[in-house]
């Protein structure tokens, strides 16, 4: 006997949104303040890796916090302003392309997060880091959360701050040197960026020359997908 066919979709994608539950459990244990940490710019061929650390105000958490990659440019900008207006503490730090070349992108990302955490106006009791690694040398206990920007609102807030600040820095690079179109691709390996590197070569202190040969063998990214 044939099985009746369902008119429902075979798969339903469930998109989880970050919440404040991890932070609330830490607060119940007496660990407060809690900071979220995240970075932006691990994959590009140019520009710094930028990290942010954010301590949210539990009574004034902006609506709509999410992984910055799941937000539009306008949504990120609006949430960036809301975070700056409501958070108890915000700090940003970066490691430049030369610093990345001297070590590697993983170490540079962790160092940027460590610097951001140490720059907070309040000393946290717990730091939540997006990813698999806790940055070494923190001033408090650290906890790594895989896909943390999709689980913790504090990390999501940090991801938004880091992304917006890095995009603004790359737009500034584009205004300084218009040959590469940094304001369109933010330093990623798009066809436009690859073509500019082929024509003009690397820009000292902007391009990550250790990404040999500028990672031109990496998969191409459309400029429009980064907006």
PDB file of C-alpha atoms in Angstrom, residues 38-39 49-52 92-95 107-117:
ATOM      1  CA  UNK A  38      33.712  38.257  19.078  1.00  0.00           C
ATOM      2  CA  UNK A  39      35.818  39.266  16.084  1.00  0.00           C
ATOM      3  CA  UNK A  49      41.025  41.631  12.389  1.00  0.00           C
ATOM      4  CA  UNK A  50      38.778  43.619  14.731  1.00  0.00           C
ATOM      5  CA  UNK A  51      37.379  42.373  18.028  1.00  0.00           C
ATOM      6  CA  UNK A  52      34.815  43.755  20.424  1.00  0.00           C
ATOM      7  CA  UNK A  92      37.162  47.428  20.629  1.00  0.00           C
ATOM      8  CA  UNK A  93      40.648  46.363  19.569  1.00  0.00           C
ATOM      9  CA  UNK A  94      42.362  45.226  16.403  1.00  0.00           C
ATOM     10  CA  UNK A  95      45.460  43.510  15.074  1.00  0.00           C
ATOM     11  CA  UNK A 107      46.442  33.922  17.204  1.00  0.00           C
ATOM     12  CA  UNK A 108      45.757  37.455  15.980  1.00  0.00           C
ATOM     13  CA  UNK A 109      41.995  37.003  16.465  1.00  0.00           C
ATOM     14  CA  UNK A 110      42.455  35.737  20.014  1.00  0.00           C
ATOM     15  CA  UNK A 111      44.854  38.582  20.801  1.00  0.00           C
ATOM     16  CA  UNK A 112      42.382  41.155  19.489  1.00  0.00           C
ATOM     17  CA  UNK A 113      39.663  39.693  21.733  1.00  0.00           C
ATOM     18  CA  UNK A 114      42.018  39.740  24.744  1.00  0.00           C
ATOM     19  CA  UNK A 115      42.838  43.394  24.127  1.00  0.00           C
ATOM     20  CA  UNK A 116      39.169  44.280  23.730  1.00  0.00           C
ATOM     21  CA  UNK A 117      38.249  42.570  26.996  1.00  0.00           C
TER      22      UNK A 117
END
